[in-house]
Short mmCIF file of C-alpha atoms and ligand atoms in Angstrom, two decimals:
data_model
loop_
_atom_site.label_atom_id
_atom_site.label_comp_id
_atom_site.label_asym_id
_atom_site.label_seq_id
_atom_site.Cartn_x
_atom_site.Cartn_y
_atom_site.Cartn_z
CA MET D 64 147.09 -48.25 230.45
CA SER D 65 143.61 -49.12 229.40
CA LYS D 66 140.91 -46.49 229.43
CA ALA D 67 138.86 -48.60 231.79
CA VAL D 68 141.51 -48.58 234.50
CA GLU D 69 142.18 -44.88 234.11
CA GLY D 70 138.47 -44.27 234.55
CA ILE D 71 138.51 -45.50 238.12
CA TRP D 72 140.09 -42.25 239.34
CA PRO D 73 136.99 -40.10 238.71
CA GLU D 74 135.00 -42.88 240.31
CA PHE D 75 137.27 -42.80 243.32
CA LEU D 76 136.82 -39.00 243.55
CA ALA D 77 133.06 -39.48 243.62
CA ILE D 78 133.34 -42.02 246.44
CA ALA D 79 135.75 -39.82 248.35
CA ARG D 80 133.35 -36.88 248.10
CA GLU D 81 130.77 -39.02 249.86
CA GLU D 82 133.19 -40.26 252.47
CA VAL D 83 135.26 -37.22 253.36
CA GLY D 84 133.47 -34.26 251.78
CA SER D 85 134.14 -32.29 248.65
CA ARG D 86 136.45 -29.74 250.27
CA THR D 87 138.94 -32.45 251.17
CA VAL D 88 138.63 -33.89 247.69
CA GLU D 89 139.23 -30.52 246.02
CA THR D 90 142.16 -29.77 248.30
CA TRP D 91 144.00 -33.02 248.16
CA PHE D 92 142.75 -35.58 245.67
CA CYS D 93 142.05 -33.25 242.77
CA ALA D 94 145.70 -32.21 242.91
CA MET D 95 146.65 -35.87 242.32
CA SER D 96 146.32 -38.04 239.27
CA PHE D 97 146.23 -41.70 238.35
CA VAL D 98 149.51 -42.99 236.88
CA LYS D 99 149.16 -46.76 236.50
CA TRP D 100 147.86 -49.97 237.92
CA ASP D 101 150.24 -52.91 238.17
CA SER D 102 148.07 -56.00 238.36
CA HIS D 103 151.02 -58.30 239.20
CA THR D 104 152.23 -56.43 242.25
CA LYS D 105 148.74 -55.10 243.03
CA ILE D 106 150.05 -51.58 243.30
CA VAL D 107 148.23 -48.44 242.21
CA TYR D 108 150.59 -45.59 241.36
CA LEU D 109 149.26 -42.12 241.93
CA SER D 110 151.14 -38.90 241.32
CA VAL D 111 151.19 -36.06 243.81
CA PRO D 112 152.33 -32.47 243.17
CA ASN D 113 154.70 -32.24 246.15
CA PRO D 114 155.88 -33.97 249.32
CA PHE D 115 153.56 -31.91 251.43
CA VAL D 116 150.50 -33.33 249.70
CA ARG D 117 152.06 -36.78 249.63
CA ASP D 118 152.66 -36.95 253.36
CA TRP D 119 149.37 -35.42 254.29
CA VAL D 120 147.43 -37.83 252.09
CA ALA D 121 149.52 -40.83 253.12
CA ALA D 122 149.03 -40.12 256.80
CA ARG D 123 145.32 -39.64 256.63
CA TYR D 124 143.81 -41.20 253.58
CA THR D 125 145.72 -44.40 252.87
CA PRO D 126 142.92 -46.69 254.11
CA LEU D 127 140.35 -44.76 252.11
CA LEU D 128 142.49 -44.94 248.97
CA GLU D 129 143.38 -48.61 249.32
CA GLN D 130 139.93 -49.84 250.23
CA SER D 131 138.06 -47.82 247.63
CA LEU D 132 140.53 -48.57 244.83
CA ALA D 133 140.49 -52.29 245.71
CA ARG D 134 136.72 -52.26 245.38
CA LEU D 135 136.83 -50.42 242.07
CA LEU D 136 139.50 -52.78 240.71
CA HIS D 137 137.67 -55.86 241.98
CA GLU D 138 140.70 -56.88 243.99
CA HIS D 139 140.83 -58.23 247.50
CA LYS D 140 143.62 -55.87 248.47
CA VAL D 141 145.72 -53.23 246.75
CA ASN D 142 148.61 -51.01 247.84
CA VAL D 143 148.93 -47.41 246.89
CA HIS D 144 152.19 -45.69 245.95
CA LEU D 145 152.26 -41.95 245.91
CA THR D 146 154.91 -40.66 243.56
CA GLN D 147 155.98 -37.22 242.66
CA SER D 148 156.00 -36.41 239.00
CA ASN D 149 159.56 -35.54 237.93
CA GLU D 150 158.47 -32.45 236.22
CA HIS D 151 157.06 -31.11 239.41
CA GLU D 152 160.06 -32.02 241.47
CA LYS D 153 162.13 -29.25 239.91
CA HIS D 154 159.92 -26.63 241.51
CA VAL D 155 159.45 -28.17 244.89
CA MET D 156 160.19 -25.78 247.71
CA VAL D 157 158.58 -27.46 250.65
CA PRO D 158 161.00 -29.73 252.50
CA GLU D 159 160.42 -33.35 253.24
CA ILE D 160 158.23 -33.97 256.22
CA LYS D 161 159.68 -36.39 258.70
CA ALA D 162 157.66 -39.28 260.00
CA GLY D 163 155.37 -38.34 262.86
CA GLU D 164 155.75 -34.63 262.28
CA GLN D 165 152.73 -32.45 261.78
CA PRO D 166 153.12 -31.11 258.26
CA LEU D 167 152.35 -27.50 259.07
CA SER D 168 154.87 -27.29 261.87
CA VAL D 169 157.59 -27.31 259.23
CA VAL D 170 156.37 -24.16 257.60
CA PRO D 171 158.82 -21.78 259.33
CA ALA D 172 161.70 -23.90 258.12
CA VAL D 173 160.64 -23.81 254.49
CA ARG D 174 163.59 -23.34 252.17
CA ALA D 175 163.64 -20.14 250.20
CA PRO D 176 163.23 -20.47 246.46
CA ALA D 177 166.09 -19.37 244.26
CA LYS D 178 164.26 -16.33 242.98
CA PRO D 179 163.46 -13.54 245.45
CA VAL D 180 159.82 -13.38 246.34
CA ARG D 181 157.94 -10.20 245.69
CA VAL D 182 155.73 -9.28 248.59
CA ARG D 183 152.79 -7.08 247.92
CA ARG D 184 153.47 -4.12 250.18
CA ASP D 185 149.99 -2.85 250.64
CA HIS D 186 147.04 -5.04 250.15
CA HIS D 187 144.65 -2.57 251.63
CA ALA D 188 142.91 -0.29 249.22
CA GLN D 189 139.39 0.26 250.53
CA THR D 190 139.36 4.01 251.18
CA LEU D 191 135.61 4.47 251.43
CA TYR D 192 135.49 3.09 254.93
CA ARG D 193 137.02 5.60 257.32
CA PHE D 194 136.64 6.71 260.91
CA ASP D 195 135.28 10.07 259.84
CA ASN D 196 132.31 8.56 258.03
CA PHE D 197 131.53 6.00 260.70
CA VAL D 198 128.52 7.05 262.74
CA VAL D 199 129.02 6.33 266.43
CA GLY D 200 126.09 5.21 268.57
CA SER D 201 125.78 3.34 271.80
CA HIS D 202 125.76 0.04 269.88
CA ASN D 203 129.26 0.50 268.47
CA SER D 204 130.96 3.03 270.75
CA LEU D 205 133.23 0.53 272.50
CA ALA D 206 134.37 -1.05 269.25
CA TYR D 207 134.90 2.39 267.73
CA ALA D 208 136.89 3.78 270.67
CA ALA D 209 138.99 0.64 270.85
CA ALA D 210 139.62 0.73 267.10
CA GLN D 211 140.93 4.28 267.38
CA ALA D 212 143.10 3.36 270.34
CA VAL D 213 144.51 0.38 268.46
CA ALA D 214 145.30 2.54 265.42
CA ASP D 215 147.01 4.92 267.81
CA ARG D 216 149.21 2.39 269.52
CA LEU D 217 149.73 -0.33 266.99
CA GLY D 218 150.84 -3.68 268.34
CA THR D 219 151.23 -2.52 271.92
CA LEU D 220 147.79 -1.89 273.34
CA TYR D 221 145.27 -4.57 272.43
CA ASN D 222 146.78 -7.36 270.43
CA PRO D 223 144.87 -9.07 268.97
CA PHE D 224 141.84 -6.86 268.68
CA PHE D 225 138.69 -8.83 267.94
CA ILE D 226 135.45 -7.24 266.73
CA TYR D 227 132.26 -9.27 266.49
CA GLY D 228 128.64 -8.62 265.61
CA ASN D 229 125.85 -9.54 263.24
CA SER D 230 126.03 -9.04 259.52
CA GLY D 231 125.81 -5.53 258.12
CA LEU D 232 126.57 -3.73 261.39
CA GLY D 233 129.85 -2.12 260.38
CA LYS D 234 132.63 -4.60 261.24
CA THR D 235 134.31 -4.44 257.84
CA HIS D 236 133.91 -0.67 257.82
CA LEU D 237 135.71 -0.38 261.13
CA LEU D 238 138.43 -2.79 260.07
CA HIS D 239 139.21 -0.76 256.97
CA ALA D 240 138.96 2.47 258.96
CA ILE D 241 141.82 1.26 261.15
CA GLY D 242 143.83 0.33 258.06
CA ASN D 243 143.23 3.72 256.46
CA GLU D 244 144.10 5.57 259.62
CA VAL D 245 147.35 3.65 260.04
CA ARG D 246 148.28 4.19 256.42
CA ALA D 247 147.63 7.91 256.66
CA ARG D 248 149.84 8.21 259.73
CA HIS D 249 152.62 5.80 258.92
CA ALA D 250 153.48 5.77 255.25
CA GLY D 251 155.97 2.92 255.62
CA CYS D 252 153.57 0.51 257.32
CA THR D 253 152.72 -2.70 255.53
CA ILE D 254 149.05 -3.43 255.90
CA LEU D 255 147.36 -6.56 254.75
CA TYR D 256 143.60 -6.89 254.61
CA GLN D 257 142.22 -10.29 253.79
CA SER D 258 138.84 -11.95 254.16
CA ALA D 259 139.18 -15.30 255.90
CA ASN D 260 137.45 -16.88 252.92
CA ARG D 261 140.23 -15.74 250.63
CA PHE D 262 142.79 -16.71 253.23
CA VAL D 263 141.45 -20.26 253.14
CA SER D 264 141.35 -20.55 249.37
CA ASP D 265 144.73 -18.87 248.88
CA PHE D 266 146.25 -21.23 251.40
CA ILE D 267 144.81 -24.26 249.67
CA ASN D 268 146.14 -23.05 246.35
CA ALA D 269 149.50 -22.28 247.89
CA ILE D 270 149.76 -25.89 248.95
CA ARG D 271 148.58 -27.26 245.68
CA PHE D 272 150.90 -25.12 243.60
CA ASP D 273 153.92 -25.17 245.87
CA LYS D 274 153.64 -21.56 246.89
CA VAL D 275 153.49 -22.02 250.63
CA TYR D 276 156.70 -20.10 251.09
CA GLN D 277 155.45 -17.10 249.14
CA PHE D 278 152.12 -17.29 250.90
CA GLU D 279 153.76 -17.28 254.26
CA LEU D 280 156.08 -14.40 253.39
CA GLN D 281 153.12 -12.29 252.44
CA TYR D 282 151.69 -12.67 255.89
CA ARG D 283 154.69 -12.69 258.14
CA ASN D 284 156.12 -9.44 256.78
CA VAL D 285 153.26 -7.17 257.65
CA ASP D 286 152.91 -4.58 260.39
CA LEU D 287 149.15 -4.79 260.48
CA LEU D 288 147.13 -7.86 259.60
CA LEU D 289 143.40 -7.39 259.14
CA ILE D 290 141.43 -10.61 258.80
CA ASP D 291 137.75 -10.17 258.07
CA ASP D 292 135.14 -12.78 258.99
CA ILE D 293 137.57 -15.12 260.72
CA GLN D 294 134.66 -17.52 261.39
CA PHE D 295 135.25 -18.88 257.89
CA ILE D 296 138.35 -20.74 259.04
CA SER D 297 136.17 -22.94 261.22
CA ASN D 298 136.53 -26.63 260.42
CA LYS D 299 139.52 -25.87 258.17
CA GLU D 300 142.07 -27.69 260.19
CA GLN D 301 145.21 -27.02 258.16
CA THR D 302 144.33 -23.38 257.53
CA GLN D 303 143.82 -22.90 261.24
CA GLU D 304 147.17 -24.40 261.94
CA PHE D 305 148.79 -22.09 259.47
CA PHE D 306 146.91 -19.11 260.85
CA PHE D 307 148.04 -20.09 264.34
CA HIS D 308 151.61 -20.11 263.16
CA ILE D 309 151.35 -16.71 261.43
CA PHE D 310 149.57 -15.32 264.46
CA ASN D 311 152.43 -16.33 266.74
CA VAL D 312 155.11 -14.96 264.45
CA LEU D 313 153.38 -11.59 264.20
CA HIS D 314 152.42 -11.42 267.84
CA GLN D 315 155.93 -12.10 269.02
CA ALA D 316 157.20 -9.35 266.76
CA HIS D 317 154.58 -6.96 268.25
CA LYS D 318 152.81 -6.66 264.95
CA GLN D 319 149.13 -5.82 265.22
CA ILE D 320 146.48 -8.42 264.41
CA ILE D 321 142.81 -7.50 264.07
CA CYS D 322 140.02 -9.92 263.29
CA THR D 323 136.30 -9.61 262.82
CA SER D 324 133.71 -12.31 263.17
CA ASP D 325 129.99 -12.83 263.37
CA SER D 326 130.33 -14.27 266.86
CA LEU D 327 132.61 -14.55 269.87
CA PRO D 328 135.62 -16.85 269.43
CA ARG D 329 134.11 -19.28 271.93
CA ASP D 330 130.92 -19.46 269.88
CA ILE D 331 132.63 -20.25 266.60
CA ALA D 332 132.09 -23.96 266.11
CA GLY D 333 134.95 -25.96 264.68
CA LEU D 334 137.70 -23.66 265.91
CA ALA D 335 140.77 -25.30 267.48
CA ASP D 336 141.12 -24.45 271.16
CA ARG D 337 144.50 -22.85 270.80
CA VAL D 338 143.31 -20.61 267.97
CA ARG D 339 140.28 -19.69 270.01
CA SER D 340 142.34 -18.79 273.06
CA ARG D 341 144.74 -16.69 270.96
CA LEU D 342 141.84 -14.76 269.48
CA GLU D 343 140.42 -14.12 272.93
CA SER D 344 143.72 -13.09 274.44
CA GLY D 345 143.51 -9.40 273.52
CA LEU D 346 140.52 -7.11 273.50
CA VAL D 347 137.16 -8.45 272.33
CA ALA D 348 134.60 -5.79 271.44
CA ASP D 349 131.12 -6.22 270.09
CA ILE D 350 128.93 -4.19 267.78
CA SER D 351 125.31 -4.68 268.76
CA GLU D 352 122.07 -3.67 267.05
CA PRO D 353 121.80 0.06 266.31
CA SER D 354 119.05 2.15 267.86
CA PHE D 355 116.43 3.78 265.70
CA GLU D 356 118.11 7.20 266.08
CA THR D 357 121.48 5.81 265.02
CA LYS D 358 119.91 4.15 261.99
CA VAL D 359 118.43 7.51 261.02
CA ALA D 360 121.82 9.21 261.45
CA ILE D 361 123.60 6.57 259.37
CA ILE D 362 121.03 6.82 256.58
CA LYS D 363 121.42 10.58 256.44
CA ARG D 364 125.19 10.25 256.37
CA LYS D 365 125.00 7.69 253.57
CA ALA D 366 122.72 9.98 251.56
CA GLU D 367 125.23 12.82 251.95
CA GLN D 368 128.01 10.51 250.90
CA GLN D 369 126.13 9.94 247.67
CA GLY D 370 125.98 13.67 247.12
CA SER D 371 122.32 13.83 248.04
CA GLN D 372 120.11 14.49 251.02
CA VAL D 373 117.01 13.01 252.51
CA ASN D 374 114.52 14.69 254.80
CA ASP D 375 113.93 13.46 258.33
CA ASP D 376 110.69 11.72 257.44
CA VAL D 377 112.37 9.76 254.63
CA ALA D 378 115.32 8.78 256.80
CA GLU D 379 112.92 7.76 259.59
CA TYR D 380 110.85 5.78 257.16
CA ILE D 381 113.85 3.80 255.98
CA ALA D 382 115.14 3.39 259.53
CA SER D 383 111.79 1.98 260.58
CA LEU D 384 112.07 -0.93 258.17
CA GLU D 385 112.39 -4.17 260.00
CA THR D 386 116.05 -4.85 259.42
CA ASN D 387 119.00 -3.54 261.41
CA ASN D 388 121.38 -4.56 258.65
CA ILE D 389 122.84 -1.24 257.51
CA ARG D 390 123.86 -2.78 254.19
CA ASP D 391 120.20 -3.54 253.48
CA LEU D 392 119.14 -0.05 254.49
CA GLU D 393 121.77 1.40 252.17
CA GLY D 394 120.28 -0.75 249.43
CA VAL D 395 116.89 0.80 250.09
CA LEU D 396 118.40 4.28 249.91
CA ILE D 397 120.11 3.53 246.62
CA ARG D 398 116.87 2.16 245.28
CA LEU D 399 115.06 5.30 246.37
CA PHE D 400 117.57 7.56 244.61
CA ALA D 401 117.44 5.47 241.47
CA TYR D 402 113.65 5.43 241.46
CA ALA D 403 113.42 9.16 242.16
CA SER D 404 115.83 10.04 239.41
CA LEU D 405 114.21 7.70 236.87
CA THR D 406 110.76 9.11 237.59
CA LYS D 407 112.20 12.64 237.80
CA GLN D 408 110.90 13.26 241.31
CA ALA D 409 112.48 14.43 244.53
CA PRO D 410 113.17 11.64 247.05
CA THR D 411 110.20 12.43 249.25
CA LEU D 412 108.41 10.13 251.68
CA GLU D 413 105.77 9.22 249.08
CA VAL D 414 108.40 8.44 246.50
CA ALA D 415 110.24 6.33 249.09
CA GLN D 416 107.07 4.40 249.81
CA GLN D 417 106.41 3.85 246.12
CA ALA D 418 109.97 2.81 245.49
CA LEU D 419 109.78 0.31 248.30
CA VAL D 420 106.43 -1.13 247.33
CA ARG D 421 107.87 -1.84 243.92
CA ARG D 422 110.68 -3.81 245.39
CA ALA D 423 111.16 -7.32 244.14
CA GLU D 424 110.54 -9.11 247.42
CA PRO D 425 106.82 -9.09 248.07
CA LYS D 426 107.35 -9.96 251.75
CA LYS D 427 109.19 -6.75 252.52
CA ALA D 428 106.82 -4.65 250.43
CA VAL D 429 103.92 -5.41 252.77
CA ALA D 430 105.91 -4.84 255.96
CA ILE D 431 104.03 -2.28 258.01
CA THR D 432 106.24 0.62 258.97
CA LEU D 433 106.04 3.22 261.70
CA PRO D 434 105.47 6.15 259.29
CA ALA D 435 102.72 4.24 257.50
CA ILE D 436 100.92 3.66 260.79
CA VAL D 437 101.24 7.27 261.90
CA GLN D 438 100.01 8.54 258.55
CA LYS D 439 97.02 6.24 258.55
CA VAL D 440 96.05 7.08 262.13
CA ALA D 441 96.44 10.81 261.50
CA ALA D 442 94.20 10.56 258.44
CA GLN D 443 91.54 8.60 260.37
CA PHE D 444 91.38 11.26 263.06
CA SER D 445 91.65 14.13 260.56
CA LEU D 446 94.90 15.27 262.11
CA SER D 447 98.36 15.83 260.66
CA VAL D 448 101.41 13.70 261.33
CA ASP D 449 103.05 16.76 262.86
CA GLN D 450 100.20 17.12 265.31
CA LEU D 451 100.71 13.53 266.44
CA LYS D 452 104.41 14.18 266.87
CA SER D 453 103.84 17.51 268.62
CA LYS D 454 103.71 18.28 272.33
CA ALA D 455 99.98 19.13 272.12
CA ARG D 456 97.92 17.34 274.75
CA THR D 457 94.33 18.06 273.72
CA LYS D 458 92.00 15.13 274.23
CA ASP D 459 91.63 14.32 270.53
CA ILE D 460 95.30 14.49 269.72
CA THR D 461 96.28 12.48 272.80
CA HIS D 462 93.78 9.77 271.96
CA ALA D 463 94.93 9.53 268.33
CA ARG D 464 98.53 9.44 269.50
CA HIS D 465 97.70 6.57 271.87
CA VAL D 466 96.05 4.65 269.05
CA ALA D 467 99.14 5.19 266.90
CA LEU D 468 101.46 3.99 269.67
CA PHE D 469 99.25 0.97 270.29
CA LEU D 470 99.27 -0.03 266.61
CA MET D 471 102.98 0.59 266.27
CA LYS D 472 103.60 -1.85 269.10
CA LYS D 473 101.12 -4.37 267.80
CA LEU D 474 102.06 -4.34 264.12
CA THR D 475 105.83 -3.90 264.15
CA SER D 476 108.70 -5.47 266.03
CA HIS D 477 110.17 -2.15 267.15
CA SER D 478 111.08 -1.67 270.78
CA LEU D 479 109.08 0.61 273.04
CA ARG D 480 111.96 3.05 272.97
CA GLU D 481 112.09 3.15 269.18
CA ILE D 482 108.35 3.62 268.99
CA GLY D 483 108.44 6.41 271.59
CA THR D 484 111.30 8.13 269.78
CA PHE D 485 109.46 7.98 266.50
CA LEU D 486 106.63 10.05 267.95
CA ARG D 487 109.18 12.28 269.70
CA ARG D 488 108.29 10.86 273.12
CA ARG D 489 111.48 10.81 275.17
CA ASP D 490 110.21 8.47 277.82
CA HIS D 491 109.19 4.96 276.85
CA THR D 492 106.80 4.78 279.82
CA THR D 493 104.54 7.06 277.73
CA VAL D 494 104.21 4.17 275.32
CA ILE D 495 103.41 1.69 278.10
CA HIS D 496 100.80 4.08 279.43
CA ALA D 497 99.24 4.43 275.97
CA LEU D 498 99.10 0.66 275.49
CA GLU D 499 97.28 0.19 278.80
CA LYS D 500 94.88 3.01 278.03
CA ILE D 501 93.91 1.61 274.63
CA GLU D 502 93.54 -1.97 275.91
CA GLN D 503 91.09 -0.77 278.54
CA LEU D 504 89.21 1.41 276.11
CA ARG D 505 88.75 -1.38 273.57
CA HIS D 506 86.99 -3.50 276.18
CA LYS D 507 84.63 -0.71 277.15
CA ASP D 508 84.06 1.03 273.84
CA ALA D 509 82.99 -1.05 270.81
CA THR D 510 83.25 1.91 268.41
CA CYS D 511 86.83 2.54 269.40
CA ASP D 512 87.61 -1.16 269.05
CA ARG D 513 86.09 -1.24 265.55
CA LEU D 514 87.97 1.88 264.49
CA ILE D 515 91.30 0.37 265.52
CA LYS D 516 90.49 -2.90 263.75
CA ASN D 517 89.65 -0.94 260.62
CA ILE D 518 92.91 0.94 260.63
CA GLU D 519 94.77 -2.31 261.18
CA HIS D 520 92.92 -3.95 258.33
CA GLU D 521 93.70 -1.10 255.96
CA LEU D 522 97.34 -1.11 256.93
CA ARG D 523 97.62 -4.83 256.29
CA ALA D 524 95.86 -4.52 252.95
CA SER D 525 97.93 -1.59 251.67
P1 ADP G 52 129.68 -6.10 258.46
O1 ADP G 52 131.11 -6.23 258.05
O2 ADP G 52 129.50 -6.00 259.93
O3 ADP G 52 128.79 -7.12 257.83
P2 ADP G 52 129.90 -3.64 256.97
O4 ADP G 52 131.05 -3.02 257.67
O5 ADP G 52 130.15 -4.22 255.63
O6 ADP G 52 129.17 -4.70 257.91
O7 ADP G 52 128.75 -2.54 256.88
C1 ADP G 52 127.72 -2.61 255.94
C2 ADP G 52 127.45 -1.23 255.42
O8 ADP G 52 126.92 -0.43 256.46
C3 ADP G 52 128.72 -0.53 254.95
O9 ADP G 52 128.44 0.21 253.79
C4 ADP G 52 129.06 0.41 256.09
O10 ADP G 52 129.69 1.58 255.62
C5 ADP G 52 127.70 0.72 256.66
N1 ADP G 52 127.76 1.00 258.09
C6 ADP G 52 127.60 0.13 259.11
N2 ADP G 52 127.71 0.75 260.29
C7 ADP G 52 127.97 2.05 260.01
C8 ADP G 52 128.18 3.21 260.81
N3 ADP G 52 128.16 3.14 262.15
N4 ADP G 52 128.40 4.38 260.20
C9 ADP G 52 128.40 4.46 258.86
N5 ADP G 52 128.21 3.41 258.05
C10 ADP G 52 127.98 2.22 258.61
MG1 MG G 53 131.95 -7.65 256.79
#
């Protein structure tokens, strides 16, 4: 075979990437290779690793192969023959797929390989995430209660159990907590935790390397299947089909399935209807955004977990940062501890502020926080932060407190409730009242208006 003809295969791969996307190319075409071109019969011989790949490619990509290869070979028309390399044939375990049959529907009938397959008994080793270190707030109480109930009555209560919520809100933590709880109670249980991303790539590799049988065994022999971030199977048609199959096998055997996702099944684009309806058929629980108080509690708990402690003002400072992503807040805490220990200081509020200002992202460093506002306002009125947070209702203190509440609303994206809580005001109508008061005053009193503008300016500049 001449080098020139052999060279058309990489060219075909490039065209195919354009036409059908690189994932399809990696999955199917990269597992194939160019064998020969017979210019008399106008046949291109390509080798495939197994019948599964052969049938899948033949059913879907014959026109693409024949048209593109004809163009590359400067022929009017070519035929493509997909052949299995003999060497590979010895290891083939996937049976022939009959005409018209969906390839994945044959998976349950896959012939066992001669050698027994070793199934990893316990694929679940994350012990840091437990129920006892999961802080419960109103944003996660349903998911938490349901998770405990599911761990209690595996496979019989809510099956599947589906947890969804934004990134960094504790879905993976809860998923592992269930796994750890089940393992602690039932030593013989087989638990398998897998991120959907890994599920997809393992499945693709299983197909490419003839390990579908082993892959399937790993999943169908578990008592508890934990799939994290199931949204990653969207638009992965074959993986979804396989997941659907595994789901049914486990469900019928009353084995528990738990999935997490960043959104509701119905909002995951590119999910097959039948997969979607299976996922919705049990209990669906959400984790919403944590309140300010819960963020504070989580930060304190995380500090303890690291063998350290932070004072209320430090925890409140971190909780007042704009994000609700607990992972990000933990990052801030770690940074604070590192900074404090490097500079040999205690992790006080000032140190926290310094540590944060020195953060790499300039955008976050200038974010105006609730503690910064309160400090600045207190200083302007020659009061202490404690006085602003106190119950005192003298005219001066009340006015300064109103200014602080006004600026907190104006300069941050915190809710009225969070702002009220920060100044130890139980009722958020206090905040509304303060906002109205200050608005009126600024119209009437130019000095007051200027003072507030000054504070705002200084806060933005710092
Ligand atoms: P997700 O999977 O939703 O993106 P994770 O479960 O990975 O989020 O949570 C991110 C981090 O935040 C983890 O370290 C987790 O322990 C922590 N976390 C989130 N919610 C809580 C909570 N309620 N209590 C304690 N830690 C939490
Ligand atoms: Mg996660």
